[in-house]
Short mmCIF file of C-alpha atoms and ligand atoms in Angstrom, two decimals:
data_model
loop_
_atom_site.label_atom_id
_atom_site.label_comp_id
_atom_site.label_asym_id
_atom_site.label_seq_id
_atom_site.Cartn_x
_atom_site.Cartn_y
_atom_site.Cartn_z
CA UNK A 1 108.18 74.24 176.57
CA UNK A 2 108.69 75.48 173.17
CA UNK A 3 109.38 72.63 170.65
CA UNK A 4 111.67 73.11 167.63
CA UNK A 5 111.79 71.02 165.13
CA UNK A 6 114.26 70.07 162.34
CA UNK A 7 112.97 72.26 160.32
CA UNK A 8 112.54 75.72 162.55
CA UNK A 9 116.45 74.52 163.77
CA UNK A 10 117.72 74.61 160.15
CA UNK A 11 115.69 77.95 159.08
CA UNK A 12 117.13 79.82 162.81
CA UNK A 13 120.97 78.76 161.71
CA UNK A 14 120.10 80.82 158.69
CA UNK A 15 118.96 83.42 160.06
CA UNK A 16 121.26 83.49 162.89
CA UNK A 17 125.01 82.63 161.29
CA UNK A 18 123.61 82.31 156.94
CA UNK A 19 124.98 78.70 156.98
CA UNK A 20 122.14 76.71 156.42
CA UNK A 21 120.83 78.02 152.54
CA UNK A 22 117.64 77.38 151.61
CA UNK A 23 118.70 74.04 149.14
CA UNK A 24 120.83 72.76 152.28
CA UNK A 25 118.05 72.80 154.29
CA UNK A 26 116.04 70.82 152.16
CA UNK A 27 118.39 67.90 151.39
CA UNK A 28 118.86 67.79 155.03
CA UNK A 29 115.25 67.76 155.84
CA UNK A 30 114.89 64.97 153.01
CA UNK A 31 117.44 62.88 154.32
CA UNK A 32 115.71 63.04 157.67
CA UNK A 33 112.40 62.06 155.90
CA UNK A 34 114.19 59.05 154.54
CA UNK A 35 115.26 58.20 157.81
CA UNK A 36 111.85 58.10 159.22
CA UNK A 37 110.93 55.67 156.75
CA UNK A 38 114.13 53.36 157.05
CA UNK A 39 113.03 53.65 160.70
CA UNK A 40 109.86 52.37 160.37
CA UNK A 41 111.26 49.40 158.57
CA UNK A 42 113.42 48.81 160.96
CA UNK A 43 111.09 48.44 163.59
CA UNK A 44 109.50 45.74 161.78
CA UNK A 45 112.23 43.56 162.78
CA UNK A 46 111.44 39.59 161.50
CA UNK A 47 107.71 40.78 160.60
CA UNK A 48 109.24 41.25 156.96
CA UNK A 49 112.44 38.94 157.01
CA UNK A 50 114.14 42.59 156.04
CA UNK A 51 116.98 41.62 158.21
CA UNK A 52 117.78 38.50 155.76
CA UNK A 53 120.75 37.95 153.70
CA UNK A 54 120.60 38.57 149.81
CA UNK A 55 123.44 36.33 148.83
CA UNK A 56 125.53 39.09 147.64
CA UNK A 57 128.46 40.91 148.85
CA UNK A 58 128.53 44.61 148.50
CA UNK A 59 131.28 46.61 147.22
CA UNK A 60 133.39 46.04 150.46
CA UNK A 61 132.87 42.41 150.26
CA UNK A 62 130.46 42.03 152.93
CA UNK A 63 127.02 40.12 152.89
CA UNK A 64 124.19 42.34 151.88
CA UNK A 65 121.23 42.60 153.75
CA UNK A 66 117.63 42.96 152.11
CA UNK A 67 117.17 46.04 154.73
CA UNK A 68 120.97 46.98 153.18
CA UNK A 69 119.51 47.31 149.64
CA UNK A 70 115.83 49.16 150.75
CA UNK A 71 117.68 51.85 152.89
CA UNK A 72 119.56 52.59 150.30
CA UNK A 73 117.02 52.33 147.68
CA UNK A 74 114.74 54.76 150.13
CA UNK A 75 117.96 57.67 150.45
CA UNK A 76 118.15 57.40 146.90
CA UNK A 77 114.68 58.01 145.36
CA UNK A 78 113.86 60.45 147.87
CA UNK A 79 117.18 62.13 147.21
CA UNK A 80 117.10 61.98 143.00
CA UNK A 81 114.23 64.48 141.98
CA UNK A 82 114.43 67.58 144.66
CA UNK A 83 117.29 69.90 142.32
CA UNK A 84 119.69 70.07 145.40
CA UNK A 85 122.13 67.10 144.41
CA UNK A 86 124.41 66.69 141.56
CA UNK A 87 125.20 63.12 142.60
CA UNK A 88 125.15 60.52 145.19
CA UNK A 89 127.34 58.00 146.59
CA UNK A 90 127.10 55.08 148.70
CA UNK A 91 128.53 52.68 150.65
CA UNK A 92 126.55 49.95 149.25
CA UNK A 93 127.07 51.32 145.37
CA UNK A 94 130.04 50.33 143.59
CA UNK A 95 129.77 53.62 141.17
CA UNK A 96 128.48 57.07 142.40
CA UNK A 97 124.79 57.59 141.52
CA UNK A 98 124.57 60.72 138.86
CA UNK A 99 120.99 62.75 138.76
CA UNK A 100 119.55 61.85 135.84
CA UNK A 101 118.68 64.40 133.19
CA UNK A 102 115.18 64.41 133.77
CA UNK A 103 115.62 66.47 136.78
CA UNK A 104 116.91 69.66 137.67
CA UNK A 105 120.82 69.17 139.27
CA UNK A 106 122.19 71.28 142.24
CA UNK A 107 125.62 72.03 143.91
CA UNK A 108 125.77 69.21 146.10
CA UNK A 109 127.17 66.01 146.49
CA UNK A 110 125.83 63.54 149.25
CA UNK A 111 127.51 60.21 150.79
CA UNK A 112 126.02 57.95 153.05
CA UNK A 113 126.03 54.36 154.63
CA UNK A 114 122.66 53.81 154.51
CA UNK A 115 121.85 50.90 157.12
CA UNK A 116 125.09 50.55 159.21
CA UNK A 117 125.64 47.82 161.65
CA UNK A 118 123.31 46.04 159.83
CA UNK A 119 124.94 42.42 160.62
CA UNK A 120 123.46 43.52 163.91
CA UNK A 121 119.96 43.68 162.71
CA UNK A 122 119.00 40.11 163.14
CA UNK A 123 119.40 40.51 166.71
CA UNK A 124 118.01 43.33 167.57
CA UNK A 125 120.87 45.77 168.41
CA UNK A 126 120.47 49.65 167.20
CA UNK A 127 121.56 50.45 163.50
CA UNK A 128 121.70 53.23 161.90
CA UNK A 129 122.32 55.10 158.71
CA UNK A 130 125.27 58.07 158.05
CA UNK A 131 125.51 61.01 155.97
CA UNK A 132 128.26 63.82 155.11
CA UNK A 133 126.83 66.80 152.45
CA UNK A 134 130.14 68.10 150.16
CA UNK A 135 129.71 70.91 147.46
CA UNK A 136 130.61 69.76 144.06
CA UNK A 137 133.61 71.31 142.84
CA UNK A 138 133.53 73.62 139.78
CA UNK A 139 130.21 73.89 140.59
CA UNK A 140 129.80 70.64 138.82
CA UNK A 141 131.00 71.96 135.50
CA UNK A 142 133.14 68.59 134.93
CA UNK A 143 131.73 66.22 137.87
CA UNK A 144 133.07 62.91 137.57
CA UNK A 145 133.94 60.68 140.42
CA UNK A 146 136.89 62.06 141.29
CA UNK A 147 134.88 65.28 142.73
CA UNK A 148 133.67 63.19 145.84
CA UNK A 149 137.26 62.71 146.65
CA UNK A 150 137.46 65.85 149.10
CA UNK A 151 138.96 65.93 152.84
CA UNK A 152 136.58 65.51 155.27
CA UNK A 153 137.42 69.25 156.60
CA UNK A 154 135.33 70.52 153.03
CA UNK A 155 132.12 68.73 154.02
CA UNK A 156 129.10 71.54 154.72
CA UNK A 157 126.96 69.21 156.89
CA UNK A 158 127.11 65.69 158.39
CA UNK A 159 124.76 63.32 160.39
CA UNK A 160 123.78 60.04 161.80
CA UNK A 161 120.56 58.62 162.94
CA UNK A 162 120.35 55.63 165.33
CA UNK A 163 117.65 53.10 164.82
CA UNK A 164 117.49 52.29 168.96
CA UNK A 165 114.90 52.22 171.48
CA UNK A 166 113.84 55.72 170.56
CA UNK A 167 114.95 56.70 166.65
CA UNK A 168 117.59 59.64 167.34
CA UNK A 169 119.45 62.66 164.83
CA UNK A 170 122.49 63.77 165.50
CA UNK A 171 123.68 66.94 162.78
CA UNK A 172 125.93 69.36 162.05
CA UNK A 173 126.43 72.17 160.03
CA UNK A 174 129.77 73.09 161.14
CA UNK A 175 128.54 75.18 163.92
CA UNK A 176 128.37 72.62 166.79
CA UNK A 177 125.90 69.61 167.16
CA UNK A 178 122.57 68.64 167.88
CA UNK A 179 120.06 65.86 168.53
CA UNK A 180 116.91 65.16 167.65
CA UNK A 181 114.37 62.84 168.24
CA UNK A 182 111.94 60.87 166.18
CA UNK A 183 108.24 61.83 167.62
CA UNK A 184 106.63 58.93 166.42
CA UNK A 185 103.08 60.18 166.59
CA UNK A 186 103.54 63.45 165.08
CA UNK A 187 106.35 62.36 162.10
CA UNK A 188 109.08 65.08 163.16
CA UNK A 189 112.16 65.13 164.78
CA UNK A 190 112.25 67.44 167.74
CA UNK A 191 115.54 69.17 169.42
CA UNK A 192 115.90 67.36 172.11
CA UNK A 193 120.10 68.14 173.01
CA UNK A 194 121.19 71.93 171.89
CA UNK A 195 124.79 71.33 172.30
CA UNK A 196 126.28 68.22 172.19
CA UNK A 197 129.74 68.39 174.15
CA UNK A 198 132.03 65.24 174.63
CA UNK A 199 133.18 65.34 178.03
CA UNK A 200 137.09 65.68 178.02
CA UNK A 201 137.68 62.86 180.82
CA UNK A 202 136.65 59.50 180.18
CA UNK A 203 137.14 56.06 181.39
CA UNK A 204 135.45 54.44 178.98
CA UNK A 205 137.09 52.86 175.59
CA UNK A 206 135.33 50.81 172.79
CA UNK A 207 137.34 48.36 170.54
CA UNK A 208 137.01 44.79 168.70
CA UNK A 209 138.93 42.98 171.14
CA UNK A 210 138.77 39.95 169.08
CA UNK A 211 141.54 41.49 167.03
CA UNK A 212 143.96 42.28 169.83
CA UNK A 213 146.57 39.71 168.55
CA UNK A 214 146.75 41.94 165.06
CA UNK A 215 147.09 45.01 166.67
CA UNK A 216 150.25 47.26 166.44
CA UNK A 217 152.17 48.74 169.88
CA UNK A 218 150.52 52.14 169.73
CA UNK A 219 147.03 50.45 170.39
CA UNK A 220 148.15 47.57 172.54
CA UNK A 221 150.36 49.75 174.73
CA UNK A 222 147.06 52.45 175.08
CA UNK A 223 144.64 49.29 175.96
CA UNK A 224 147.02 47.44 178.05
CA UNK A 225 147.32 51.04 180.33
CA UNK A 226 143.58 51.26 180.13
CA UNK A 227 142.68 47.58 181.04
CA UNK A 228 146.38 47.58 184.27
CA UNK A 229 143.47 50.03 186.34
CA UNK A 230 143.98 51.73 189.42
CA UNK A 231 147.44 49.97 189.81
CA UNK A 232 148.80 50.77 186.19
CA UNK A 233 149.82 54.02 185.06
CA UNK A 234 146.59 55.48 184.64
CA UNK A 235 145.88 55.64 188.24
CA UNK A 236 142.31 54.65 187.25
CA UNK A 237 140.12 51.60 186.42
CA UNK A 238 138.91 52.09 183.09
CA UNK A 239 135.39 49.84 181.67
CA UNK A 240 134.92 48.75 177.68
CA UNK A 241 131.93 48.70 175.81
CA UNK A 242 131.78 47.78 171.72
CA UNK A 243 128.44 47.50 170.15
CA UNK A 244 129.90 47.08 167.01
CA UNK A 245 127.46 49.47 165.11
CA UNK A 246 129.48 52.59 165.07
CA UNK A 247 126.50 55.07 165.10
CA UNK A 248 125.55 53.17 168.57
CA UNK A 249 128.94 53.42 169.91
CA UNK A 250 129.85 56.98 168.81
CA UNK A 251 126.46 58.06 169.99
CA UNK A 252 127.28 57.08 173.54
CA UNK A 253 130.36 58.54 173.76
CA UNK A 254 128.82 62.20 172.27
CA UNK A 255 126.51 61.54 175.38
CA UNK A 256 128.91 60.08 178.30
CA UNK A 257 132.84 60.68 176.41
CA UNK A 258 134.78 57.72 175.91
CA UNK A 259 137.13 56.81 173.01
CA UNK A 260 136.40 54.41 169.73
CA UNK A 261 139.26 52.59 167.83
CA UNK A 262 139.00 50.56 164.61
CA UNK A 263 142.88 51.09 164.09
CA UNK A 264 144.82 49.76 161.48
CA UNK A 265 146.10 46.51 162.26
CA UNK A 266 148.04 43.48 161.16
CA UNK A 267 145.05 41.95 159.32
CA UNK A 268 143.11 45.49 158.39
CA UNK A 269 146.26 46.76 156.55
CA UNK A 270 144.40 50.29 155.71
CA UNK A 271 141.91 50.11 158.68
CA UNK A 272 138.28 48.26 158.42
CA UNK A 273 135.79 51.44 158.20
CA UNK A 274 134.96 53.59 155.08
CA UNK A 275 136.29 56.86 155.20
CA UNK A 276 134.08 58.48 152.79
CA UNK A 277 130.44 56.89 154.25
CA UNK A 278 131.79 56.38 158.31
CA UNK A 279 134.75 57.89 159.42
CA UNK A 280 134.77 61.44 157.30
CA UNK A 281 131.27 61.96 158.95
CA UNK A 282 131.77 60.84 162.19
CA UNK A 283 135.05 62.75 162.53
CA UNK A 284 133.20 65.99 161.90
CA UNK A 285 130.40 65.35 163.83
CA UNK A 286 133.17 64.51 167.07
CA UNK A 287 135.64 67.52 166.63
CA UNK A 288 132.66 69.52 166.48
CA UNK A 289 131.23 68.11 169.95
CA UNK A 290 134.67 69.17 171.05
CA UNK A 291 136.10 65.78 170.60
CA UNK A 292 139.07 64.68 168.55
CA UNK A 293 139.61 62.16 165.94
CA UNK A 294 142.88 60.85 164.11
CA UNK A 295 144.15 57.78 161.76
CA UNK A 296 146.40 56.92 164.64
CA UNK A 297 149.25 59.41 163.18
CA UNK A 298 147.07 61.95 161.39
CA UNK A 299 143.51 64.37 161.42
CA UNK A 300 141.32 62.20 159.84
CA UNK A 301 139.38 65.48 158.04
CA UNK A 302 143.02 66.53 156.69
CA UNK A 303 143.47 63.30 155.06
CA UNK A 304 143.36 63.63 150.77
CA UNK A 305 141.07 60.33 149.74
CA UNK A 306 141.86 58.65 146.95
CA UNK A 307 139.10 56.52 146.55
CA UNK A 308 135.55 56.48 146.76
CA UNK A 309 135.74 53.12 149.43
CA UNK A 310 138.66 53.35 150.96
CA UNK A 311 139.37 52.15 154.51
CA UNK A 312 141.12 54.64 157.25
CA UNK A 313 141.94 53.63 160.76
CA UNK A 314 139.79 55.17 162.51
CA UNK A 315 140.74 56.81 166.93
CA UNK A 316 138.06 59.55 167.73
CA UNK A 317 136.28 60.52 171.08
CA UNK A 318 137.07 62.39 173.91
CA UNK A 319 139.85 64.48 173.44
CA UNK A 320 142.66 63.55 175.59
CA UNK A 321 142.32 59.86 175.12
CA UNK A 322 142.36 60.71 171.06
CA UNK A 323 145.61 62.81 171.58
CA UNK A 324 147.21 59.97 173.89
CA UNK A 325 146.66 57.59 171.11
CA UNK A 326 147.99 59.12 168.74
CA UNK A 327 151.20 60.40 171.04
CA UNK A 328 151.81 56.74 171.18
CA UNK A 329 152.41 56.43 167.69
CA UNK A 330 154.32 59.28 167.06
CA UNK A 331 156.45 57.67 169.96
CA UNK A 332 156.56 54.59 168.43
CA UNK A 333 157.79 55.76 165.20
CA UNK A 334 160.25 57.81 167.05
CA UNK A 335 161.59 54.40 167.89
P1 AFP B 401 128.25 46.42 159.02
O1 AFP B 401 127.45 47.61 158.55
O2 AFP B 401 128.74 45.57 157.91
O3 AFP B 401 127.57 45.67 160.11
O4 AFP B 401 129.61 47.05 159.66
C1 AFP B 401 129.51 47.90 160.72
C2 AFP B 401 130.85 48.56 160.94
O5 AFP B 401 131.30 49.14 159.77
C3 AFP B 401 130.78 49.61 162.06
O6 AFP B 401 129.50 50.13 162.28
C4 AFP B 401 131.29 48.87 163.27
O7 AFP B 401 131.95 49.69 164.20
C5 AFP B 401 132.24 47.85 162.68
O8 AFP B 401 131.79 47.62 161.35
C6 AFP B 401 132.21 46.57 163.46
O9 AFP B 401 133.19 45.74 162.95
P2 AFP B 401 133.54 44.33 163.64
O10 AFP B 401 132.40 43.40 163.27
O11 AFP B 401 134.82 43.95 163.00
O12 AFP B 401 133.62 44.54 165.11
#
């Protein structure tokens, strides 16, 4: 069986459809390399008390992990010197991350959350670490922060990779996704799924449940349907899952369908993930597996950002669950 690897993938899209330039490929291929390593200390687990608390609170107010600061410590050095990137930015950075003058700069911008999940890394549950590639506008002539403020639709490439029992990469390029996975032995990432298609029928959801008594109609009236069964107006008996790393649960429902909320709510006025560093990315990545993924009322990859960390809610997955979400809230306002 032949075995392509991240590389011979990248270098065949541009020979095949010219969307993968030669300084694309690279930054992707670097970002993978990055991976490997945040991978590796991953797997460490306790060995290196990675997985303990710093004592500070990132830009989003949440506790920073030591693991937090090295992953994105790793994406950034290995990211800084290459002559692809004009600037970086990161969930865990309050300010985006301009290449410094010593090296060369290129057209492209790159976000990413570089460890997320990570308040499940002291027990062992996957994490992972998301990316989404823009071009700089102007081509960078004036590049301030304001030129990472693009709908998700403009980004050229987008990825996750799970930290799990076996280290997986999901990526696109805009023309459908693929996994990968980490060979440990050899150091690459192999194909190991050509297409990656969300099924359309699903009877699986993931949601916080915890916040049910914040949530709006829309959402309650979708999960009440889902959890009434075989007797409620679904007809079927439906079965929840919510690992609460969203690379882990978006990766099983690119592999088995399902749907994933983190809606806005009565305590998460503007939602509770980043749209810039999750939901941008992850929204590209599902409507390219031929998934769907809205705010509740809206395309999340139409949506203008105004902010480097702002929230979104955040309803993707298979299709027909996404579109009966967000029916329900177009019903609701309706009145
Ligand atoms: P952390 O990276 O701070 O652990 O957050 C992970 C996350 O952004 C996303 O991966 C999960 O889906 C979501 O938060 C889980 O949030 P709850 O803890 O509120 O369930």
């Amino acid at each position: 069986m032949r075995r392509v690897t991240l590389t011979q993938y990248l270098i065949e899209q541009q020979r095949h459809y010219g969307t993968v330039s030669p300084e694309l490929r690279l930054l992707i291929e670097v970002v993978a390399r990055a991976c490997k390593a945040i991978s590796h200390a991953v797997s460490k687990g306790p060995l290196t008390g990675i997985g303990d608390s710093v004592g500070l609170d990132n830009v989003q107010g949440e506790a920073q992990k030591k693991l937090d600061i090295i992953a994105n410590e790793v994406l950034m050095e290995a990211n800084e010197w290459g002559g692809q990137l004009a600037a970086m930015a990161s969930e865990e950075m309050a300010e985006p991350y301009q290449i410094p003058n010593r090296y060369p700069k290129g057209e492209f911008l790159l976000l990413y959350d570089p460890l997320d999940g990570s308040s499940n890394l002291d027990v062992n549950i996957a994490v992972g670490t998301i990316f989404s590639v823009l071009r700089c506008p102007n081509n960078c002539t004036e590049f301030d922060a304001s030129s990472f403020l693009q709908p998700g639709s403009q980004q050229v490439a987008a990825g996750f990779a799970v930290y799990g029992a076996a280290t997986v990469l999901v990526l696109t390029v805009g023309n459908g996704v693929v996994g990968f996975t980490l060979d440990k032995e050899l150091g690459s990432f192999v194909l190991t799924d050509e297409r990656i298609m969300i099924p359309e029928e699903t009877q699986e959801f993931a949601i916080n449940a915890s916040n049910m008594r914040n949530w709006h109609p829309p959402v309650k009236r979708y999960i009440d349907e889902c959890m009434a069964g075989k007797t409620g107006p679904r007809g079927k008996d439906f079965n929840m899952r919510w690992v609460a790393s969203m690379v882990a649960d978006v990766y099983r429902i690119l592999c088995r369908g399902g749907v994933f909320l983190y809606p806005k709510d009565a305590k998460h006025k503007e939602g509770r993930l980043r749209m810039m560093y999750e939901a941008n990315p992850m929204a590209f990545i599902v409507e390219q597996a031929g998934g769907a993924a809205t705010d509740g009322t809206q395309r999340i990859l139409d949506i203008q950002p105004s902010g480097l960390h702002q929230r979104v809610g955040v309803v993707l997955g298979s299709k027909s669950e996404v579109e009966r979400v967000t029916q329900y809230h177009a019903e609701a306002h309706e009145g």
